[in-house]
């Protein structure tokens, strides 16, 4: 069974500036993301990638169609149920979105606090995550003291804290130089291999897809215009 199953998903936004016409951000998308996939979603700016991610993360409802996570229909679930679903989904961002007033360990501990873990449970879990991302010596540093690559590794540790089955990476390497990008992608590969976490990588960069994804969907104008195994989609006809 697919971990994420999108069926004929459409998302429209009102567009008063267009004389009442709607913007179709995601247009009739049908896509299965299987457990263990590293699924790339590529497309130009405005193609609908971020909207698709917000729909999968249940941050916004679809206008029509069905979105199942782990066999459960998200459309129509009450907010408190959606919050539980979101605990099973980690997210990392282009600008890292770390809490600047919290230390590295405070950032990683945060989702665990929200999930109700005790201090005694949080400390060893944070230590384990710091070790996994190679930042044990930075536990008490603040984000501003870190390089971009280190910040994203904190982002990854925080996203993994509650052991999600799905990790959504929205342009997660777009603010990094090529070398740091490769380091972060290698870490994401380990997340996939060692923990079996399914990863969805949103990007406008072909290189990122080539180096990490096993499957890819190409988006344009809100639609998925092609999808499948990376080598099939991108091999010359
Ligand atoms: P991408 O992530 O591929 O750059 P987006 O999902 O951000 O694309 O945007 C897809 C389309 O939907 C764009 O035309 C964008 O302007 C529009 N859009 C996205 N979010 C909103 C919103 N909250 N309100 C109105 N229009 C939006
Ligand atoms: P903040 O960053 O919010 O100012 P701290 O840096 O003091 O706060 O850490 C916040 C949380 O980090 C605490 O809840 C604590 O349990 C947890 N924590 C994570 N790792 C450790 C560790 N190795 N030793 C002690 N506390 C830790």
Tab-separated table of C-alpha atoms and ligand atoms in Angstrom:
chain	number	residue	atom	x	y	z
A	1	UNK	CA	0.000	0.000	0.000
A	2	UNK	CA	1.214	3.492	-0.878
A	3	UNK	CA	2.335	5.687	2.031
A	4	UNK	CA	0.887	8.732	0.277
A	5	UNK	CA	-1.836	8.312	-2.325
A	6	UNK	CA	-3.095	11.355	-4.204
A	7	UNK	CA	-6.123	10.831	-6.413
A	8	UNK	CA	-7.297	13.574	-8.750
A	9	UNK	CA	-6.169	16.253	-6.328
A	10	UNK	CA	-6.930	19.836	-7.266
A	11	UNK	CA	-6.208	22.969	-5.259
A	12	UNK	CA	-7.529	26.342	-6.331
A	13	UNK	CA	-7.042	29.738	-4.733
A	14	UNK	CA	-9.303	32.729	-5.205
A	15	UNK	CA	-7.652	35.397	-7.370
A	16	UNK	CA	-9.545	38.670	-6.960
A	17	UNK	CA	-6.883	40.471	-9.009
A	18	UNK	CA	-7.788	38.277	-11.966
A	19	UNK	CA	-11.371	39.498	-11.944
A	20	UNK	CA	-12.655	36.689	-9.744
A	21	UNK	CA	-11.041	33.868	-11.678
A	22	UNK	CA	-9.299	31.190	-9.683
A	23	UNK	CA	-5.654	30.169	-9.681
A	24	UNK	CA	-5.359	26.413	-10.141
A	25	UNK	CA	-2.190	25.719	-8.115
A	26	UNK	CA	-2.481	21.924	-8.297
A	27	UNK	CA	-4.468	20.490	-11.174
A	28	UNK	CA	-5.855	16.947	-11.087
A	29	UNK	CA	-2.757	15.254	-9.663
A	30	UNK	CA	-2.735	11.499	-9.147
A	31	UNK	CA	0.432	10.109	-7.548
A	32	UNK	CA	1.430	7.159	-5.350
A	33	UNK	CA	4.443	7.457	-3.064
A	34	UNK	CA	5.482	4.027	-1.826
A	35	UNK	CA	7.176	3.304	1.515
A	36	UNK	CA	10.954	3.664	1.112
A	37	UNK	CA	10.784	5.875	-1.979
A	38	UNK	CA	12.989	8.911	-2.414
A	39	UNK	CA	10.524	10.764	-4.602
A	40	UNK	CA	11.673	13.897	-6.410
A	41	UNK	CA	9.206	16.555	-7.471
A	42	UNK	CA	10.744	18.910	-9.972
A	43	UNK	CA	9.394	21.940	-11.800
A	44	UNK	CA	9.855	25.636	-12.391
A	45	UNK	CA	8.795	28.290	-9.908
A	46	UNK	CA	5.005	28.451	-9.787
A	47	UNK	CA	4.552	24.851	-10.984
A	48	UNK	CA	2.628	23.913	-7.826
A	49	UNK	CA	5.321	22.003	-5.886
A	50	UNK	CA	4.979	23.850	-2.570
A	51	UNK	CA	1.220	23.678	-2.725
A	52	UNK	CA	1.432	19.932	-3.249
A	53	UNK	CA	3.665	19.636	-0.162
A	54	UNK	CA	1.269	21.682	1.962
A	55	UNK	CA	-1.563	19.391	0.876
A	56	UNK	CA	0.388	16.233	1.762
A	57	UNK	CA	1.331	17.721	5.129
A	58	UNK	CA	-2.349	18.539	5.708
A	59	UNK	CA	-1.519	22.203	6.228
A	60	UNK	CA	-4.223	23.045	3.720
A	61	UNK	CA	-7.263	21.112	2.495
A	62	UNK	CA	-7.557	20.066	-1.145
A	63	UNK	CA	-10.325	21.705	-3.155
A	64	UNK	CA	-11.229	18.297	-4.563
A	65	UNK	CA	-9.847	14.793	-4.826
A	66	UNK	CA	-8.507	12.431	-2.219
A	67	UNK	CA	-5.276	12.407	-0.204
A	68	UNK	CA	-4.493	9.313	1.840
A	69	UNK	CA	-1.591	9.064	4.259
A	70	UNK	CA	-0.828	5.524	5.377
A	71	UNK	CA	-4.245	4.417	4.185
A	72	UNK	CA	-6.108	7.189	5.962
A	73	UNK	CA	-8.119	9.832	4.114
A	74	UNK	CA	-7.001	13.306	5.213
A	75	UNK	CA	-9.789	15.257	3.572
A	76	UNK	CA	-12.384	16.101	6.176
A	77	UNK	CA	-10.381	15.005	9.234
A	78	UNK	CA	-10.827	17.335	12.203
A	79	UNK	CA	-7.870	19.562	13.142
A	80	UNK	CA	-6.889	17.549	16.219
A	81	UNK	CA	-6.612	14.387	14.083
A	82	UNK	CA	-4.612	16.255	11.440
A	83	UNK	CA	-2.196	17.355	14.154
A	84	UNK	CA	-1.541	13.689	14.980
A	85	UNK	CA	-1.005	12.893	11.306
A	86	UNK	CA	1.527	15.743	11.094
A	87	UNK	CA	3.552	14.172	13.916
A	88	UNK	CA	4.227	11.316	11.495
A	89	UNK	CA	5.588	13.740	8.881
A	90	UNK	CA	8.861	15.656	9.192
A	91	UNK	CA	9.671	18.735	7.215
A	92	UNK	CA	12.819	20.632	6.245
A	93	UNK	CA	13.016	23.972	4.477
A	94	UNK	CA	15.179	26.143	2.238
A	95	UNK	CA	15.734	28.729	4.979
A	96	UNK	CA	16.031	26.013	7.679
A	97	UNK	CA	13.345	27.681	9.867
A	98	UNK	CA	15.251	27.080	13.099
A	99	UNK	CA	14.279	28.922	16.273
A	100	UNK	CA	17.023	31.541	16.536
A	101	UNK	CA	16.524	32.004	20.284
A	102	UNK	CA	16.925	28.287	21.001
A	103	UNK	CA	20.129	26.300	21.101
A	104	UNK	CA	20.731	23.410	18.723
A	105	UNK	CA	19.550	20.936	21.379
A	106	UNK	CA	16.576	23.179	22.166
A	107	UNK	CA	15.567	23.165	18.492
A	108	UNK	CA	15.759	19.379	18.271
A	109	UNK	CA	13.952	18.927	21.603
A	110	UNK	CA	11.079	21.190	20.556
A	111	UNK	CA	8.911	18.698	18.608
A	112	UNK	CA	9.405	16.168	21.395
A	113	UNK	CA	8.132	18.680	23.960
A	114	UNK	CA	5.132	19.378	21.755
A	115	UNK	CA	4.529	15.629	21.530
A	116	UNK	CA	4.540	15.445	25.338
A	117	UNK	CA	7.843	13.678	25.976
A	118	UNK	CA	9.355	14.082	29.477
A	119	UNK	CA	12.741	15.738	30.053
A	120	UNK	CA	14.207	12.337	30.944
A	121	UNK	CA	13.062	10.918	27.605
A	122	UNK	CA	14.066	13.965	25.570
A	123	UNK	CA	17.735	14.224	26.601
A	124	UNK	CA	18.913	10.819	25.302
A	125	UNK	CA	16.835	11.135	22.136
A	126	UNK	CA	18.344	14.548	21.356
A	127	UNK	CA	21.849	13.212	22.060
A	128	UNK	CA	21.248	10.298	19.654
A	129	UNK	CA	19.975	12.632	16.916
A	130	UNK	CA	22.934	14.989	17.382
A	131	UNK	CA	25.279	12.062	16.954
A	132	UNK	CA	23.469	10.866	13.840
A	133	UNK	CA	23.851	14.251	12.130
A	134	UNK	CA	27.409	14.703	13.429
A	135	UNK	CA	26.780	17.748	15.608
A	136	UNK	CA	27.267	16.435	19.144
A	137	UNK	CA	29.813	19.178	19.798
A	138	UNK	CA	27.330	21.901	18.799
A	139	UNK	CA	24.525	20.988	21.234
A	140	UNK	CA	24.711	24.286	23.077
A	141	UNK	CA	25.466	26.497	20.061
A	142	UNK	CA	22.882	28.857	18.615
A	143	UNK	CA	21.861	28.659	14.936
A	144	UNK	CA	23.642	31.926	14.089
A	145	UNK	CA	26.921	30.266	15.121
A	146	UNK	CA	26.497	27.507	12.516
A	147	UNK	CA	27.217	27.225	8.792
A	148	UNK	CA	24.353	26.675	6.371
A	149	UNK	CA	25.092	22.961	6.096
A	150	UNK	CA	25.176	22.603	9.881
A	151	UNK	CA	21.861	24.469	10.181
A	152	UNK	CA	20.251	22.084	7.727
A	153	UNK	CA	21.630	19.118	9.670
A	154	UNK	CA	19.921	20.544	12.761
A	155	UNK	CA	16.776	20.892	10.651
A	156	UNK	CA	17.035	17.228	9.684
A	157	UNK	CA	17.597	16.128	13.304
A	158	UNK	CA	14.578	18.155	14.431
A	159	UNK	CA	12.436	16.747	11.606
A	160	UNK	CA	13.404	13.184	12.585
A	161	UNK	CA	12.933	13.638	16.333
A	162	UNK	CA	9.514	12.018	16.530
A	163	UNK	CA	10.533	9.236	14.109
A	164	UNK	CA	8.307	10.230	11.196
A	165	UNK	CA	7.680	7.803	8.350
A	166	UNK	CA	7.746	10.605	5.799
A	167	UNK	CA	10.196	13.484	5.395
A	168	UNK	CA	9.243	16.396	3.148
A	169	UNK	CA	12.203	18.441	1.914
A	170	UNK	CA	11.096	21.717	0.287
A	171	UNK	CA	14.056	23.202	-1.642
A	172	UNK	CA	16.155	22.025	1.313
A	173	UNK	CA	19.482	22.479	-0.474
A	174	UNK	CA	18.658	25.558	-2.541
A	175	UNK	CA	20.419	27.922	-0.114
A	176	UNK	CA	23.580	25.781	0.018
A	177	UNK	CA	26.711	25.676	-2.138
A	178	UNK	CA	27.248	22.566	-4.323
A	179	UNK	CA	29.618	20.820	-1.915
A	180	UNK	CA	27.371	21.352	1.112
A	181	UNK	CA	24.393	20.306	-1.008
A	182	UNK	CA	26.065	16.936	-1.645
A	183	UNK	CA	26.782	16.490	2.086
A	184	UNK	CA	23.160	17.158	2.995
A	185	UNK	CA	21.927	14.829	0.228
A	186	UNK	CA	24.266	12.084	1.510
A	187	UNK	CA	22.767	12.535	4.977
A	188	UNK	CA	19.252	12.273	3.528
A	189	UNK	CA	20.258	9.049	1.751
A	190	UNK	CA	21.358	7.651	5.123
A	191	UNK	CA	18.014	8.694	6.634
A	192	UNK	CA	16.291	6.727	3.892
A	193	UNK	CA	18.587	3.670	4.076
A	194	UNK	CA	19.103	3.363	7.825
A	195	UNK	CA	15.652	4.343	9.079
A	196	UNK	CA	13.545	3.466	6.049
A	197	UNK	CA	12.091	6.971	6.031
A	198	UNK	CA	10.258	7.820	2.809
A	199	UNK	CA	11.509	11.136	1.448
A	200	UNK	CA	9.870	13.625	-0.885
A	201	UNK	CA	12.352	16.096	-2.346
A	202	UNK	CA	10.925	19.258	-3.881
A	203	UNK	CA	13.403	21.071	-6.091
A	204	UNK	CA	13.889	23.122	-9.231
A	205	UNK	CA	17.384	21.610	-9.649
A	206	UNK	CA	17.899	18.596	-11.879
A	207	UNK	CA	21.224	17.792	-10.164
A	208	UNK	CA	19.455	17.228	-6.859
A	209	UNK	CA	17.033	14.755	-8.454
A	210	UNK	CA	19.868	12.953	-10.244
A	211	UNK	CA	21.896	12.487	-7.086
A	212	UNK	CA	19.200	11.360	-4.655
A	213	UNK	CA	15.808	10.472	-6.152
A	214	UNK	CA	14.710	7.028	-7.314
A	215	UNK	CA	11.406	8.286	-8.697
A	216	UNK	CA	10.408	11.660	-10.026
A	217	UNK	CA	7.327	13.653	-10.924
A	218	UNK	CA	7.714	16.600	-13.267
A	219	UNK	CA	5.245	19.409	-12.518
A	220	UNK	CA	4.201	22.182	-14.858
A	221	UNK	CA	1.237	24.512	-14.486
A	222	UNK	CA	-0.089	22.552	-11.509
A	223	UNK	CA	-0.091	19.234	-13.373
A	224	UNK	CA	2.200	16.246	-13.173
A	225	UNK	CA	3.256	16.020	-16.802
A	226	UNK	CA	5.486	12.969	-16.341
A	227	UNK	CA	6.380	10.566	-13.551
A	228	UNK	CA	8.128	7.301	-12.885
A	229	UNK	CA	11.634	5.926	-12.278
A	230	UNK	CA	14.261	8.659	-12.665
A	231	UNK	CA	16.211	6.784	-15.327
A	232	UNK	CA	13.060	6.274	-17.420
A	233	UNK	CA	11.788	9.833	-17.145
A	234	UNK	CA	15.153	11.386	-17.944
A	235	UNK	CA	16.558	8.929	-20.482
A	236	UNK	CA	16.724	10.184	-24.059
A	237	UNK	CA	13.846	8.872	-26.182
B	1	LIG	P1	6.099	26.197	-6.706
B	1	LIG	O1	6.304	25.698	-5.331
B	1	LIG	O2	6.274	25.149	-7.752
B	1	LIG	O3	6.918	27.424	-7.008
B	1	LIG	P2	3.527	27.056	-5.743
B	1	LIG	O4	2.838	25.856	-5.238
B	1	LIG	O5	4.149	27.971	-4.753
B	1	LIG	O6	4.572	26.647	-6.855
B	1	LIG	O7	2.490	27.938	-6.588
B	1	LIG	C1	1.636	27.407	-7.621
B	1	LIG	C2	0.662	28.493	-8.072
B	1	LIG	O8	-0.289	28.738	-7.040
B	1	LIG	C3	1.300	29.835	-8.375
B	1	LIG	O9	0.583	30.422	-9.454
B	1	LIG	C4	1.075	30.616	-7.108
B	1	LIG	O10	1.027	31.995	-7.380
B	1	LIG	C5	-0.265	30.099	-6.635
B	1	LIG	N1	-0.407	30.130	-5.157
B	1	LIG	C6	0.320	29.413	-4.277
B	1	LIG	N2	-0.082	29.659	-3.024
B	1	LIG	C7	-1.084	30.563	-3.110
B	1	LIG	C8	-1.924	31.220	-2.149
B	1	LIG	N3	-1.813	30.976	-0.843
B	1	LIG	N4	-2.843	32.096	-2.606
B	1	LIG	C9	-2.971	32.333	-3.926
B	1	LIG	N5	-2.239	31.747	-4.887
B	1	LIG	C10	-1.297	30.873	-4.482
B	2	LIG	P1	16.749	26.204	24.797
B	2	LIG	O1	17.512	25.942	23.578
B	2	LIG	O2	15.265	26.073	24.598
B	2	LIG	O3	17.145	27.483	25.477
B	2	LIG	P2	18.278	24.106	26.138
B	2	LIG	O4	19.402	24.296	25.227
B	2	LIG	O5	18.570	24.253	27.598
B	2	LIG	O6	17.019	25.057	25.855
B	2	LIG	O7	17.697	22.671	25.872
B	2	LIG	C1	16.341	22.432	25.689
B	2	LIG	C2	16.038	20.959	25.818
B	2	LIG	O8	17.110	20.193	25.338
B	2	LIG	C3	15.768	20.494	27.214
B	2	LIG	O9	14.421	20.095	27.287
B	2	LIG	C4	16.678	19.282	27.421
B	2	LIG	O10	15.929	18.222	27.963
B	2	LIG	C5	17.073	18.936	26.032
B	2	LIG	N1	18.364	18.253	25.857
B	2	LIG	C6	18.726	17.700	24.705
B	2	LIG	N2	19.889	17.113	24.763
B	2	LIG	C7	20.346	17.268	25.983
B	2	LIG	C8	21.547	16.862	26.634
B	2	LIG	N3	22.486	16.160	25.985
B	2	LIG	N4	21.700	17.213	27.906
B	2	LIG	C9	20.736	17.920	28.498
B	2	LIG	N5	19.594	18.299	27.954
B	2	LIG	C10	19.386	17.998	26.699
